[in-house]
CSV table of N, CA and C in Angstrom, one decimal:
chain,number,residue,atom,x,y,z
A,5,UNK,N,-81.2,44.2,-23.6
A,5,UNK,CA,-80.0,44.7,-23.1
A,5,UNK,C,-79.0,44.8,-24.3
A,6,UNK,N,-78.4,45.8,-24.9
A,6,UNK,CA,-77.7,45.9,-25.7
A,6,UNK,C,-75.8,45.8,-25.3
A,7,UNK,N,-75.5,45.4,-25.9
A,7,UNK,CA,-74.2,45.0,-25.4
A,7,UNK,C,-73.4,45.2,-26.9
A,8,UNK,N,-72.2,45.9,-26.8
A,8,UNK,CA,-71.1,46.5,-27.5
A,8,UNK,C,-69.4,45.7,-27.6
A,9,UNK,N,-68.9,44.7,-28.2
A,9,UNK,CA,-67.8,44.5,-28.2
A,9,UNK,C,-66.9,44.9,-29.3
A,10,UNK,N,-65.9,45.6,-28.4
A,10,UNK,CA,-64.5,45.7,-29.7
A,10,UNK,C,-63.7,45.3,-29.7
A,11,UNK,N,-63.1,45.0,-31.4
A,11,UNK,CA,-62.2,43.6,-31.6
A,11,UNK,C,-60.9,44.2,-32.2
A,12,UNK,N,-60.4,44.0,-32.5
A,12,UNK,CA,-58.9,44.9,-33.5
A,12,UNK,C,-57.6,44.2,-32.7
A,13,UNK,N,-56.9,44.5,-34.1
A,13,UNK,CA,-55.3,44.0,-33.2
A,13,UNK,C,-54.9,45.2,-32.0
A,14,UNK,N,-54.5,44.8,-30.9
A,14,UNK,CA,-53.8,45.4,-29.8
A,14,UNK,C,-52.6,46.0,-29.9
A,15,UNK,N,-52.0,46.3,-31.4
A,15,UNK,CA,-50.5,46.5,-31.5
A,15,UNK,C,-50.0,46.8,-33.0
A,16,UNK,N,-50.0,48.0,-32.9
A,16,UNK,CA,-50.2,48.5,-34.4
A,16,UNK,C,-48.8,49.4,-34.8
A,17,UNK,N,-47.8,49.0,-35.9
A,17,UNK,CA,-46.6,50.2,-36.2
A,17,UNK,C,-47.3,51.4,-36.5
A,18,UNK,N,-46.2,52.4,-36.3
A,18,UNK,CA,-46.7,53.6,-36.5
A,18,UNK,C,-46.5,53.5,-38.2
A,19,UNK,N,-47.1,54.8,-38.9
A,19,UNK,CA,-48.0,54.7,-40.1
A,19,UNK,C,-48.6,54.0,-40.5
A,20,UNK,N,-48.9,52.6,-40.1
A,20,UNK,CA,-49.9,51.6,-40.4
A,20,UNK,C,-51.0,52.6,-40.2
A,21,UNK,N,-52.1,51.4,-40.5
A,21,UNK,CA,-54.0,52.1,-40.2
A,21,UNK,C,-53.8,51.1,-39.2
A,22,UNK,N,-54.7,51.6,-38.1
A,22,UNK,CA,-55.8,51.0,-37.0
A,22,UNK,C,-56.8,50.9,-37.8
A,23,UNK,N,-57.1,49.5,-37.5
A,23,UNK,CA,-58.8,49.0,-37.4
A,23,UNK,C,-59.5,48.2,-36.3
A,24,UNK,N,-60.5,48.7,-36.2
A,24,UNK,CA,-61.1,48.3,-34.9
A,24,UNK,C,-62.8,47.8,-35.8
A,25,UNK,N,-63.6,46.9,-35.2
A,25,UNK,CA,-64.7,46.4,-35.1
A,25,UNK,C,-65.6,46.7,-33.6
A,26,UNK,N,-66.7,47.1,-33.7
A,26,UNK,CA,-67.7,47.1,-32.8
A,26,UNK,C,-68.7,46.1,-33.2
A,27,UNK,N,-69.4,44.8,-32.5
A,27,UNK,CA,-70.6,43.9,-33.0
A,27,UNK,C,-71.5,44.4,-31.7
A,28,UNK,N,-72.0,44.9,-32.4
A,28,UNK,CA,-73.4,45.3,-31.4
A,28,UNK,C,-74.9,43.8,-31.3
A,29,UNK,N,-75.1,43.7,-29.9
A,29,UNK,CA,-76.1,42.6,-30.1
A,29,UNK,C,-77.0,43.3,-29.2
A,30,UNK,N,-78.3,43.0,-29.1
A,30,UNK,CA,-79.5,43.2,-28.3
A,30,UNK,C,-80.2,44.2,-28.9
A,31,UNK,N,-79.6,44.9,-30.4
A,31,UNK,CA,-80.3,46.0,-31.0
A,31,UNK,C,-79.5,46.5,-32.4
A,32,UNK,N,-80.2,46.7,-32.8
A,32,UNK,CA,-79.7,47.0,-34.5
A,32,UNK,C,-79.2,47.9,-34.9
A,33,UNK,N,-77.9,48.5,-35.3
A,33,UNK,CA,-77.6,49.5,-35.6
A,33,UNK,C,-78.4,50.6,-36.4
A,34,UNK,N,-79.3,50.2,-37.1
A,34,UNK,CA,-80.4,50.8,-38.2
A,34,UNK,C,-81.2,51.9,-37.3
A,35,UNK,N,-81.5,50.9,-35.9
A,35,UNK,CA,-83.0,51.7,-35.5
A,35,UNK,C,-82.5,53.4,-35.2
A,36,UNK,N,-83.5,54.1,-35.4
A,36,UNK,CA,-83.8,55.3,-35.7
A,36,UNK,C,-83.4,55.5,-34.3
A,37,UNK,N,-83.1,56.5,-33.3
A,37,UNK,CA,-82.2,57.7,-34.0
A,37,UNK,C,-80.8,57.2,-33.6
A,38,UNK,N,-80.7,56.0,-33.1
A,38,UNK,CA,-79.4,56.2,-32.2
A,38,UNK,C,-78.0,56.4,-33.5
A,39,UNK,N,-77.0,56.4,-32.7
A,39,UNK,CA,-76.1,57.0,-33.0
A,39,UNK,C,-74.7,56.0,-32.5
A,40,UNK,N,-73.6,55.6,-33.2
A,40,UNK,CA,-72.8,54.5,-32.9
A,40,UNK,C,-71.6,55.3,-33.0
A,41,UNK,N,-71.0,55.8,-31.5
A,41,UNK,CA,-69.4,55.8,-31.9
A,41,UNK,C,-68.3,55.5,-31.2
A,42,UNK,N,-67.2,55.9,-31.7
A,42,UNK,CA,-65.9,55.5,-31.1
A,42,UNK,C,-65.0,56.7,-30.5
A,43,UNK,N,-64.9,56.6,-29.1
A,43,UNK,CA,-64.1,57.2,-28.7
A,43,UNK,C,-62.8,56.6,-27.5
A,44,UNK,N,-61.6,57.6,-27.4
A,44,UNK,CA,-60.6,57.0,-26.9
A,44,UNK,C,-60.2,57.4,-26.1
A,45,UNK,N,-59.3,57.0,-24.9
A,45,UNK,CA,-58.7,57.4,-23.7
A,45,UNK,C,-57.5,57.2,-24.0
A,46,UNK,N,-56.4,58.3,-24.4
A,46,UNK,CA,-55.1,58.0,-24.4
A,46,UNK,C,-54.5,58.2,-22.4
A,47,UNK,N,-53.3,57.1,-22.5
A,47,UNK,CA,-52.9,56.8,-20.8
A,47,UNK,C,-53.0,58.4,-20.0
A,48,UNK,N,-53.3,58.6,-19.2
A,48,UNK,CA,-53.4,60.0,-18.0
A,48,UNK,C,-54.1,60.9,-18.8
A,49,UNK,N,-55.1,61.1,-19.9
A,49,UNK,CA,-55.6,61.7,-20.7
A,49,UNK,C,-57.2,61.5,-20.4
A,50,UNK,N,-57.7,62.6,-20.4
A,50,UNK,CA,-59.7,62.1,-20.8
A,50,UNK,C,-60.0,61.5,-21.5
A,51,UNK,N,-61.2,61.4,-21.9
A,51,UNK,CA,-62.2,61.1,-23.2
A,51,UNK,C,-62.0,61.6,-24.3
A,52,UNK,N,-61.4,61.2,-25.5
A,52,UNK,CA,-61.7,62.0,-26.9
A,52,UNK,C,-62.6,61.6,-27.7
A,53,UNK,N,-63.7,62.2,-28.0
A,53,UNK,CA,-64.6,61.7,-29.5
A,53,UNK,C,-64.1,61.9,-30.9
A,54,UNK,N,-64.0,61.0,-31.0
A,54,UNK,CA,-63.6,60.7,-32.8
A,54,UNK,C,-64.5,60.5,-33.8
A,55,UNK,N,-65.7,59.8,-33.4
A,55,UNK,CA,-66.3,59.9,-34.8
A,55,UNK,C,-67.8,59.4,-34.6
A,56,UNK,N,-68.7,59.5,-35.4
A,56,UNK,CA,-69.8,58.7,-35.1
A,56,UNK,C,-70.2,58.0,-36.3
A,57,UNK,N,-71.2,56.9,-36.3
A,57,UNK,CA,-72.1,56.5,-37.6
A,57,UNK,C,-73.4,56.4,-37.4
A,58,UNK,N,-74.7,57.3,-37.5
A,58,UNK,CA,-75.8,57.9,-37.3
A,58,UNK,C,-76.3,56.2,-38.3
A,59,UNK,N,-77.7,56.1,-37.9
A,59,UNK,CA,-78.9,55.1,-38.3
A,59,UNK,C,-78.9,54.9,-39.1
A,60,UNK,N,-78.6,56.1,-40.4
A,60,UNK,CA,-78.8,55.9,-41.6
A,60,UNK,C,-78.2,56.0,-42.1
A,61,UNK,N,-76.4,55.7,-41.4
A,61,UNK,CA,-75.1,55.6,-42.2
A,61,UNK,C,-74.6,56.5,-42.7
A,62,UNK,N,-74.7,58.2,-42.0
A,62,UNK,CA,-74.4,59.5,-42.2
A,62,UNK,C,-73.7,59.6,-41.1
A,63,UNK,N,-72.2,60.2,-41.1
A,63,UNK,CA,-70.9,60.1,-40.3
A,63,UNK,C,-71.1,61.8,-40.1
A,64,UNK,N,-70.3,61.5,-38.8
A,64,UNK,CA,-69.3,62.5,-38.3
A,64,UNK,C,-68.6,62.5,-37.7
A,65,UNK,N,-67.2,63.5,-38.1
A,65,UNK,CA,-66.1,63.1,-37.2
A,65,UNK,C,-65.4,64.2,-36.6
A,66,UNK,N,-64.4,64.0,-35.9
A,66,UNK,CA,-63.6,65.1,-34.8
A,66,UNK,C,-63.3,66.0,-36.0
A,67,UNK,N,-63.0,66.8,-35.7
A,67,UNK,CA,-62.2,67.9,-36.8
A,67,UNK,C,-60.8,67.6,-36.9
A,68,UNK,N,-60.4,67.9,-35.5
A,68,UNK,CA,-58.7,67.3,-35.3
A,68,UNK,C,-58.4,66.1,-35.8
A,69,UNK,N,-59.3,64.4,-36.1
A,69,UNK,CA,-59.0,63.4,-36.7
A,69,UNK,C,-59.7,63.2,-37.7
A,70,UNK,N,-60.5,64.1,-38.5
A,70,UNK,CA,-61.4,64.3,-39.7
A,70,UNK,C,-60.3,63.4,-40.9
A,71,UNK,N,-58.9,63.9,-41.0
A,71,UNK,CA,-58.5,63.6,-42.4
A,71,UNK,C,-57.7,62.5,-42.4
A,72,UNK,N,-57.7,61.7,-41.2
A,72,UNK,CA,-57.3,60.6,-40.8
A,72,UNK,C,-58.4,59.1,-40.6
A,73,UNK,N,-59.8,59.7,-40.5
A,73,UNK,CA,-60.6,58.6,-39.8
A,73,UNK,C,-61.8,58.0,-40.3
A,74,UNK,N,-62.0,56.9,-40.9
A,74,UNK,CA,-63.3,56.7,-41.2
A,74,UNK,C,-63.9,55.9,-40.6
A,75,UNK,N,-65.4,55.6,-40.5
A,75,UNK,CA,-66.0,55.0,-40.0
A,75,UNK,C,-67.0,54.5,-40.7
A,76,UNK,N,-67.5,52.8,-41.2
A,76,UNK,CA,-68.1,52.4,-41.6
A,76,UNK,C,-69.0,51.2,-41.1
A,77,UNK,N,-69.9,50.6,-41.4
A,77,UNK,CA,-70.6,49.8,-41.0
A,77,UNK,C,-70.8,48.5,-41.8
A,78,UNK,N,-71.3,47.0,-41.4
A,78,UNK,CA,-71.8,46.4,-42.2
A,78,UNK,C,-73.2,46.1,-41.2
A,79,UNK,N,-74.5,46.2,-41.8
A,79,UNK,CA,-75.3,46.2,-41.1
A,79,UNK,C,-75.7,44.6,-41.3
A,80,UNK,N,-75.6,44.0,-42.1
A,80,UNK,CA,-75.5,42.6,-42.4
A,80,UNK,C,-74.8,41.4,-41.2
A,81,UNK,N,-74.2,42.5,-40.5
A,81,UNK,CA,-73.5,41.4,-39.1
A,81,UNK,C,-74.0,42.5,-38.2
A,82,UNK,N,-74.2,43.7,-37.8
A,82,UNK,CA,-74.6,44.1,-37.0
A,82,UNK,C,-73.4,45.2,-36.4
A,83,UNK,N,-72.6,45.5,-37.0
A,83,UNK,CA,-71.0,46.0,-37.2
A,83,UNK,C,-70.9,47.3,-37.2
A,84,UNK,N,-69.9,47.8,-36.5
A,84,UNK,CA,-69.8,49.1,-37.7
A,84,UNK,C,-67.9,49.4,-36.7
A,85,UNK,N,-67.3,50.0,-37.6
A,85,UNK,CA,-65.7,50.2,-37.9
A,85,UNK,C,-65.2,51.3,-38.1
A,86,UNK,N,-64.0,51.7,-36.9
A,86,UNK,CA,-63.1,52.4,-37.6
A,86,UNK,C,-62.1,51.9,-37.9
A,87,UNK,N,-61.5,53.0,-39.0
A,87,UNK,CA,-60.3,52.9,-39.4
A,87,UNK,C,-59.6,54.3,-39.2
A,88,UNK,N,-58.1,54.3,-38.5
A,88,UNK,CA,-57.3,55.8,-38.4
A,88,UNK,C,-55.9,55.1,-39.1
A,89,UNK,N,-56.0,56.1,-39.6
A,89,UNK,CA,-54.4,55.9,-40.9
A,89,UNK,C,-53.7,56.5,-40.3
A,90,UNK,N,-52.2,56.5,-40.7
A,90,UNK,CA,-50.9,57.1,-40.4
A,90,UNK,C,-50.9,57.4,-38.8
A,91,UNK,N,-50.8,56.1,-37.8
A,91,UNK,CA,-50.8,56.0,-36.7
A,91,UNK,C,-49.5,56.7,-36.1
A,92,UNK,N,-49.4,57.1,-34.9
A,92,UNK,CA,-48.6,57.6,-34.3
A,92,UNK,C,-48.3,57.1,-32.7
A,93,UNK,N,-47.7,57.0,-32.2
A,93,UNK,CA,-47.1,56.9,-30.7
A,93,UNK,C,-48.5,57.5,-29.9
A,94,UNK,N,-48.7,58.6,-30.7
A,94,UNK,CA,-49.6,59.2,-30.0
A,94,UNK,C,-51.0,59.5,-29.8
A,95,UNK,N,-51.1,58.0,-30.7
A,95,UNK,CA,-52.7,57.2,-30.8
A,95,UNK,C,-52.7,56.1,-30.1
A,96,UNK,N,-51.7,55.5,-29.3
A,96,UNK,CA,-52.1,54.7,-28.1
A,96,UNK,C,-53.2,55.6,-27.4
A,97,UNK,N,-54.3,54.2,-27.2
A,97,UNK,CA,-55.2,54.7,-26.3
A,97,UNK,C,-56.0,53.4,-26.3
A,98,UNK,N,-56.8,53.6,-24.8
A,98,UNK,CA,-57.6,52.6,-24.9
A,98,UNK,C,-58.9,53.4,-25.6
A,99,UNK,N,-59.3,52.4,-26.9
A,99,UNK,CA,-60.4,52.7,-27.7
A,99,UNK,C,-61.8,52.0,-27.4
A,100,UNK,N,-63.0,53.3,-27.3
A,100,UNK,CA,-64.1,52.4,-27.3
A,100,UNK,C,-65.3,53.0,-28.0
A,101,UNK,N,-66.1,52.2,-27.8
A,101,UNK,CA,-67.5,52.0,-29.0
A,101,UNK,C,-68.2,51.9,-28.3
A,102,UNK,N,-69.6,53.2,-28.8
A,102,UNK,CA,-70.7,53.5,-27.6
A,102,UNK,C,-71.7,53.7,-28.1
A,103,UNK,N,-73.0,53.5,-28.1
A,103,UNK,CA,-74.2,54.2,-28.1
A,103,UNK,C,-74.4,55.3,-27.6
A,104,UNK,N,-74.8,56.1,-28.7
A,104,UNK,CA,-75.3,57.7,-28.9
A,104,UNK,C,-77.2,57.7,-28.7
A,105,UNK,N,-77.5,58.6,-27.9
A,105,UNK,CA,-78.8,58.3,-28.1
A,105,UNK,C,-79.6,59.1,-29.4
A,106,UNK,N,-78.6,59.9,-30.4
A,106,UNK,CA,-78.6,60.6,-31.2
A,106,UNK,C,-77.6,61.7,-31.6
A,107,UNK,N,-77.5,61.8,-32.7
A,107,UNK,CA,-76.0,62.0,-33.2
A,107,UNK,C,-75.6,63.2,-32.6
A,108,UNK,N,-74.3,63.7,-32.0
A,108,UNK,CA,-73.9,65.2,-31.5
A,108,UNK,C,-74.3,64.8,-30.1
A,109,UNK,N,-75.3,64.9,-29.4
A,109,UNK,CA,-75.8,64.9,-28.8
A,109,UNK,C,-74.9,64.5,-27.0
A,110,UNK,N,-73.6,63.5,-27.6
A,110,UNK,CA,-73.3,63.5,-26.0
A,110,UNK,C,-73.5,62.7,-24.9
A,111,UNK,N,-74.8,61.7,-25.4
A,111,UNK,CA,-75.7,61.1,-24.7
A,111,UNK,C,-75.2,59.6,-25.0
A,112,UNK,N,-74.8,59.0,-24.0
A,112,UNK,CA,-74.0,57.3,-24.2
A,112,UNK,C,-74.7,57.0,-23.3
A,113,UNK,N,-75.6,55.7,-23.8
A,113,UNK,CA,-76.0,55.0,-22.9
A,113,UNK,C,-75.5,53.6,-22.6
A,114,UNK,N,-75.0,53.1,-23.5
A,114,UNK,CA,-74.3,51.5,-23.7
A,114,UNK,C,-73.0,51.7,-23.9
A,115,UNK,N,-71.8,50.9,-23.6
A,115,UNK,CA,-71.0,51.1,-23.9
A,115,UNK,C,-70.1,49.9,-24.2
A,116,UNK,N,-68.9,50.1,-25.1
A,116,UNK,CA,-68.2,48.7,-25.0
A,116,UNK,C,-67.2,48.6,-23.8
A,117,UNK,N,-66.3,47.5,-23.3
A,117,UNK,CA,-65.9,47.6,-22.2
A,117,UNK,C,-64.5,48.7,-22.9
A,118,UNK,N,-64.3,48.4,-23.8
A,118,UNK,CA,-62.7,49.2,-24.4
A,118,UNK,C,-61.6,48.2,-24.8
A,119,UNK,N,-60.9,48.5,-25.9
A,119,UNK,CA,-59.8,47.6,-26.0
A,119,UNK,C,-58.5,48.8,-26.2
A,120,UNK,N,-57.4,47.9,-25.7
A,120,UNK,CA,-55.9,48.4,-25.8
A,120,UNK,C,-55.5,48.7,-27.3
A,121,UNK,N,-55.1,49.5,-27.8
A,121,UNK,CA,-54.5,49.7,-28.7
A,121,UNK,C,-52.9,50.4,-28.2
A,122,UNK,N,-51.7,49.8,-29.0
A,122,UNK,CA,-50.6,50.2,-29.1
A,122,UNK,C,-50.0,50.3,-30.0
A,123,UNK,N,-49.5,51.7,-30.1
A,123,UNK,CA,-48.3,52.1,-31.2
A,123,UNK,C,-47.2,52.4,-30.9
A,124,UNK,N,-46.6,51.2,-31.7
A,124,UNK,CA,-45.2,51.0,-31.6
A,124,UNK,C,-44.3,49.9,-32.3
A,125,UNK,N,-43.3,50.7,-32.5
A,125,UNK,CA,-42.5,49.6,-33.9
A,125,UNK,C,-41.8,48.4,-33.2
């Protein structure tokens, strides 16, 4: 059973960066094909995809938050991280971290439960 948690401060000024941590346990980020990302629910809003980090550490991200967002990993803890710069009011959202069964693809099979993030000074 693979299981997804995310960590990050809950309370972030605006232009700061957000950082968030995903520790994945019951399976390795490495194994072939899956696909690890982060997406967000701002309040009365859907689902937005932000970004992914593919098996072999080859990213993709939204277009709309492409020049704000990166996403890295340490596979040495089992990890992998965003970061979004120059936060706004209007990056509150509850953020979360999911297994892709392959990158693009759409396909979430694990998920984290989600953590609060807030922006505001």
């Amino acid at each position: 059973q693979v299981q997804l948690q995310e960590s990050g401060p809950g309370l972030v000024k605006p232009s700061q960066t957000l950082s968030l941590t995903c520790t994945v346990s019951g399976g390795s980020i490495t194994t072939s094909y899956y696909a690890w990302s982060w997406i967000r629910q701002p309040p009365g809003k859907g689902l937005e995809w932000m970004g992914v980090i593919a098996y072999d550490g080859s990213t993709y991200y939204s277009p709309s938050l492409k020049s704000r967002t990166s996403i890295s990993r340490d596979t040495s803890k089992n990890q992998f991280s965003l970061q979004l710069s120059s936060v706004t009011p209007e990056d509150t959202a509850v953020y979360y971290c999911a297994r892709e069964l392959a990158p693009l693809t759409e396909k979430y099979d694990y998920w984290g439960q989600g953590t609060q993030v807030t922006v505001s000074s």
